[in-house]
Amino acid sequence: MGRCSLLSRQFSLLLWKNYIIKRRLWIITFLEIILELLFAIMLLMFRKYIPTEQVASVSYNVQQIANLPSFFQTPANQHSPWELVYVPSNSDVVKNIIKTTQKVLGSNMKARGFSSEQAFDDYIRYHNESSNVLAAIVFEHTFSHKWEPLPLKVRYHLRFSFSPRNTEPIGKLFLMPKEPEGWHTAYLFPLFPLPGPRNHLYSDGGSPGYVSEGFLAIQHALDKAIIQYHGKDNWLIDHVAVNVKRFPFPHFVSDNFLEFLGQVLPLIILLIYSLNVLMIIRVIVQEKEKQLKEYLQMMGLSSWLLRASYFITFVCSFLITISLMTMFFFIKIFNQPILRNSDPSLVFIFLVCFAISSLFFSFMISTFFNKANMAVATGGCIYFITYLPYLFINSRYNQMSLKQKLSACLLSNIAMTLGINLLVKFEIKGDGVHWNNLMDEVSIEDNLSFGHVLGMMLCDSLCYALVAWYMENVFPGEYGMPQPWYFFLKVTLLLTHRH
């Protein structure tokens, strides 16, 4: 009982000491609150001036694909600048099919054949005229002689220019994620889910331009030519017209602010937390630099008690910040709050988990330095550098496996950013994050859940704590008693022996 009373008294004194230090650094707390208020006002202003649009049910016009878009058409009395490439060129059957394709398209473009796909690639790389190639039709069949018939099971692929020629770029607000240029064949869905149809203002579907770039027209003409080659009676196929039309979509709410929020909110949280992180590093290393830690240990204080007092003190500081942030996220000042659908308690826990991981990150960094100024400068750089890998991850996110995403989350700043992205995606869907969908995937392409992110931030905290514990024992500073690098094995053996 006496031991517990002593520890309780020591812990209370340490908390009082930390409170005095925190009170003397009131300017940091003041700046933290001011910074938080400024960012909150900025987000609320964006929330006000990026309106939520109520879009009525959408119906689309029929798109004809019997002919090429007008951009690629040339009057009959003029020579077309476009070329239709085919591979292989050693088959008369393929040549006849290409001629039929041109006839179906009603185009006077030139047809150019290549013996192999490699020869076509060389032409694209090294000839200036290759920019005139509209498309390449590559049959995946090896013809042993020029009159070998085309098999009934025909396999081919179409190759178009990587850069769009006849498709309008889709405008994006500042800092919104841009879709990668090209045909987006690596994606089944956009990077961010949409509450309504994709490119809902375009009857032809917009980017990447399967209608406007002539892809569907050439595919339709080629399929028609192949059917005519295999069919005996072509009267029916000659009198069949194929059109395409997008599915209609019911009423939905379009909110561009949420996509913007997904890009700026991680940076805002990072900046707000950075003040506490740098202050923690400075306070801990400064005590080490002034040998206060050794004095306290000489007086009988345990190192773990000292760390626990730091933890409680700065967690309380973080809780004030987090409470204000959560209030700003869900308070309705203008038309609607910043987050409309999510559970405030879950968002609060998410921010607390990130605060704990940031706290242990500060503990870890502080064990590597004996000078406060150097620790703050280097620790601040490391703290922000650990966010930079997200810029690489963002463009490849949909190609990453779950293991790769979880590995990236070993950096707590990356875990926080991915968590915010998931939060925003759930908001865009209209569901929000709740305790009952904690382990749900936001889409079939994204196998990372919000629960995974929370778990990884707690895992990060444990990893940072273990590194801090190890470094503090092996490199305790100029006046400490260093343990051998394998000291944890000695502890394990001792516990095993006692058992």
Short mmCIF file of C-alpha atoms in Angstrom, two decimals, residues 6-214:
data_model
loop_
_atom_site.label_atom_id
_atom_site.label_comp_id
_atom_site.label_asym_id
_atom_site.label_seq_id
_atom_site.Cartn_x
_atom_site.Cartn_y
_atom_site.Cartn_z
CA LEU A 6 4.50 6.69 -3.19
CA LEU A 7 4.04 6.05 -6.91
CA SER A 8 0.78 7.98 -6.88
CA ARG A 9 2.42 10.95 -5.18
CA GLN A 10 5.40 10.88 -7.55
CA PHE A 11 3.11 10.66 -10.55
CA SER A 12 1.04 13.61 -9.31
CA LEU A 13 4.19 15.69 -8.86
CA LEU A 14 5.37 14.83 -12.37
CA LEU A 15 2.01 15.82 -13.81
CA TRP A 16 2.21 19.10 -11.91
CA LYS A 17 5.73 19.68 -13.27
CA ASN A 18 4.52 19.03 -16.83
CA TYR A 19 1.58 21.34 -16.29
CA ILE A 20 3.94 24.13 -15.18
CA ILE A 21 6.07 23.58 -18.29
CA LYS A 22 2.99 23.55 -20.48
CA ARG A 23 1.72 26.75 -18.84
CA ARG A 24 5.03 28.48 -19.47
CA LEU A 25 4.74 27.51 -23.14
CA TRP A 26 1.28 29.06 -23.40
CA ILE A 27 2.24 30.76 -26.66
CA ILE A 28 2.43 27.33 -28.35
CA THR A 29 -1.03 26.40 -27.09
CA PHE A 30 -2.34 29.78 -28.21
CA LEU A 31 -0.83 29.35 -31.70
CA GLU A 32 -2.28 25.84 -31.89
CA ILE A 33 -5.79 27.09 -31.15
CA ILE A 34 -5.41 30.05 -33.54
CA LEU A 35 -4.13 27.75 -36.29
CA GLU A 36 -7.02 25.40 -35.71
CA LEU A 37 -9.52 28.25 -35.84
CA LEU A 38 -8.01 29.59 -39.07
CA PHE A 39 -8.19 26.21 -40.78
CA ALA A 40 -11.71 25.67 -39.48
CA ILE A 41 -12.84 29.03 -40.85
CA MET A 42 -11.16 28.25 -44.17
CA LEU A 43 -12.97 24.90 -44.46
CA LEU A 44 -16.28 26.45 -43.44
CA MET A 45 -15.83 29.15 -46.09
CA PHE A 46 -15.14 26.50 -48.72
CA ARG A 47 -18.16 24.58 -47.45
CA LYS A 48 -20.25 27.70 -47.98
CA TYR A 49 -18.95 28.69 -51.43
CA ILE A 50 -18.64 25.21 -52.95
CA PRO A 51 -22.36 24.49 -53.02
CA THR A 52 -24.08 21.15 -52.86
CA GLU A 53 -25.99 20.63 -56.09
CA GLN A 54 -29.31 18.81 -56.19
CA VAL A 55 -29.22 17.09 -59.59
CA ALA A 56 -32.51 15.92 -61.08
CA SER A 57 -32.85 12.50 -62.68
CA VAL A 58 -30.64 12.25 -65.76
CA SER A 59 -31.50 10.76 -69.16
CA TYR A 60 -29.08 10.60 -72.08
CA ASN A 61 -29.27 10.84 -75.86
CA VAL A 62 -28.62 7.93 -78.20
CA GLN A 63 -25.08 7.79 -79.59
CA GLN A 64 -24.63 6.34 -83.06
CA ILE A 65 -21.47 4.31 -83.67
CA ALA A 66 -22.04 3.31 -87.32
CA ASN A 67 -19.62 6.04 -88.44
CA LEU A 68 -16.56 7.73 -87.04
CA PRO A 69 -17.03 10.98 -85.11
CA SER A 70 -17.02 14.06 -87.34
CA PHE A 71 -13.57 15.03 -86.04
CA PHE A 72 -12.07 12.03 -87.87
CA GLN A 73 -14.18 12.25 -91.03
CA THR A 74 -12.95 13.73 -94.32
CA PRO A 75 -15.03 14.66 -97.38
CA ALA A 76 -15.02 11.99 -100.10
CA ASN A 77 -13.18 14.26 -102.55
CA GLN A 78 -10.32 14.87 -100.12
CA HIS A 79 -7.54 12.60 -98.94
CA SER A 80 -7.94 11.55 -95.30
CA PRO A 81 -4.89 12.20 -93.09
CA TRP A 82 -5.78 9.26 -90.85
CA GLU A 83 -4.44 5.73 -91.14
CA LEU A 84 -5.94 2.41 -90.06
CA VAL A 85 -3.18 -0.05 -89.19
CA TYR A 86 -3.60 -3.83 -89.16
CA VAL A 87 -1.40 -6.71 -88.01
CA PRO A 88 -0.43 -9.13 -89.52
CA SER A 89 -0.08 -8.00 -93.13
CA ASN A 90 0.82 -11.42 -94.57
CA SER A 91 -2.82 -12.61 -94.62
CA ASP A 92 -5.13 -11.80 -97.51
CA VAL A 93 -8.06 -12.73 -95.26
CA VAL A 94 -7.08 -9.95 -92.82
CA LYS A 95 -6.66 -7.50 -95.71
CA ASN A 96 -10.16 -8.25 -96.96
CA ILE A 97 -11.62 -7.84 -93.47
CA ILE A 98 -9.90 -4.46 -93.13
CA LYS A 99 -11.32 -3.36 -96.51
CA THR A 100 -14.79 -4.37 -95.32
CA THR A 101 -14.20 -2.46 -92.08
CA GLN A 102 -13.33 0.67 -94.07
CA LYS A 103 -16.44 0.22 -96.17
CA VAL A 104 -18.67 -0.15 -93.09
CA LEU A 105 -17.14 2.98 -91.59
CA GLY A 106 -17.66 4.87 -94.84
CA SER A 107 -14.16 6.27 -94.49
CA ASN A 108 -11.49 6.93 -97.11
CA MET A 109 -8.62 6.63 -94.64
CA LYS A 110 -5.52 4.75 -95.73
CA ALA A 111 -4.91 1.18 -94.51
CA ARG A 112 -1.35 0.23 -93.61
CA GLY A 113 -0.27 -3.29 -92.69
CA PHE A 114 2.65 -4.53 -90.60
CA SER A 115 4.05 -8.02 -90.41
CA SER A 116 4.22 -8.01 -86.61
CA GLU A 117 3.26 -5.91 -83.62
CA GLN A 118 6.95 -5.20 -83.00
CA ALA A 119 7.25 -3.69 -86.49
CA PHE A 120 4.24 -1.49 -85.71
CA ASP A 121 5.84 -0.39 -82.41
CA ASP A 122 9.02 0.58 -84.28
CA TYR A 123 6.95 2.60 -86.75
CA ILE A 124 5.24 4.47 -83.90
CA ARG A 125 8.57 5.23 -82.23
CA TYR A 126 10.69 6.30 -85.18
CA HIS A 127 8.43 7.71 -87.94
CA ASN A 128 6.90 11.17 -87.94
CA GLU A 129 3.87 9.96 -89.89
CA SER A 130 2.91 7.67 -87.02
CA SER A 131 0.93 10.53 -85.47
CA ASN A 132 -1.63 9.98 -88.26
CA VAL A 133 -2.48 6.46 -87.04
CA LEU A 134 -6.05 6.52 -85.78
CA ALA A 135 -6.04 2.94 -84.53
CA ALA A 136 -4.29 -0.39 -84.94
CA ILE A 137 -6.15 -3.70 -85.28
CA VAL A 138 -3.99 -6.59 -84.07
CA PHE A 139 -5.24 -10.15 -84.67
CA GLU A 140 -3.93 -12.62 -82.10
CA HIS A 141 -3.63 -15.46 -84.60
CA THR A 142 -0.59 -16.76 -86.45
CA PHE A 143 -1.33 -17.28 -90.15
CA SER A 144 0.85 -19.95 -91.76
CA HIS A 145 -0.03 -18.79 -95.29
CA LYS A 146 -1.88 -15.87 -96.77
CA TRP A 147 -5.12 -17.75 -97.52
CA GLU A 148 -5.41 -19.48 -94.14
CA PRO A 149 -8.99 -18.84 -92.96
CA LEU A 150 -9.81 -16.82 -89.90
CA PRO A 151 -10.84 -19.11 -87.00
CA LEU A 152 -14.39 -18.95 -85.69
CA LYS A 153 -13.06 -17.91 -82.28
CA VAL A 154 -11.50 -14.61 -83.28
CA ARG A 155 -9.19 -12.83 -80.85
CA TYR A 156 -8.00 -9.30 -81.54
CA HIS A 157 -7.21 -6.09 -79.70
CA LEU A 158 -7.44 -2.44 -80.66
CA ARG A 159 -4.66 0.03 -80.00
CA PHE A 160 -5.37 3.76 -79.87
CA SER A 161 -3.30 6.83 -79.10
CA PHE A 162 -2.51 7.20 -75.41
CA SER A 163 -3.39 10.91 -75.45
CA PRO A 164 -6.99 11.86 -76.32
CA ARG A 165 -7.52 13.70 -79.60
CA ASN A 166 -11.23 14.50 -79.54
CA THR A 167 -12.21 14.40 -75.86
CA GLU A 168 -12.66 17.46 -73.68
CA PRO A 169 -10.67 17.43 -70.43
CA ILE A 170 -12.87 17.28 -67.35
CA GLY A 171 -12.43 20.38 -65.21
CA LYS A 172 -11.38 19.91 -61.60
CA LEU A 173 -11.37 22.27 -58.66
CA PHE A 174 -8.06 23.31 -57.13
CA LEU A 175 -6.21 20.45 -55.38
CA MET A 176 -8.81 17.89 -56.46
CA PRO A 177 -7.38 14.52 -57.53
CA LYS A 178 -6.87 14.41 -61.27
CA GLU A 179 -7.61 11.27 -63.21
CA PRO A 180 -4.55 9.83 -64.98
CA GLU A 181 -4.24 10.64 -68.65
CA GLY A 182 -5.04 7.85 -71.08
CA TRP A 183 -7.71 5.17 -71.32
CA HIS A 184 -7.78 4.31 -67.59
CA THR A 185 -7.80 0.58 -68.35
CA ALA A 186 -6.27 -0.11 -64.94
CA TYR A 187 -9.42 1.18 -63.22
CA LEU A 188 -12.93 -0.18 -63.03
CA PHE A 189 -14.09 2.87 -61.06
CA PRO A 190 -12.85 6.45 -60.51
CA LEU A 191 -10.29 7.13 -57.76
CA PHE A 192 -13.07 8.69 -55.68
CA PRO A 193 -16.56 7.16 -55.74
CA LEU A 194 -19.30 9.34 -57.16
CA PRO A 195 -22.82 9.92 -55.83
CA GLY A 196 -24.15 9.98 -59.40
CA PRO A 197 -23.10 8.79 -62.85
CA ARG A 198 -19.56 9.47 -63.97
CA ASN A 199 -19.27 12.63 -66.12
CA HIS A 200 -23.02 13.08 -65.82
CA LEU A 201 -23.07 16.07 -68.20
CA TYR A 202 -21.86 14.01 -71.18
CA SER A 203 -24.20 11.74 -73.13
CA ASP A 204 -21.21 9.92 -74.66
CA GLY A 205 -19.66 9.24 -71.24
CA GLY A 206 -16.92 11.85 -71.55
CA SER A 207 -13.32 10.92 -70.80
CA PRO A 208 -11.63 8.63 -71.81
CA GLY A 209 -13.78 8.93 -74.94
CA TYR A 210 -14.81 5.50 -76.18
CA VAL A 211 -17.37 7.22 -78.43
CA SER A 212 -15.59 10.49 -79.23
CA GLU A 213 -12.23 8.83 -79.97
CA GLY A 214 -13.80 6.39 -82.44
#
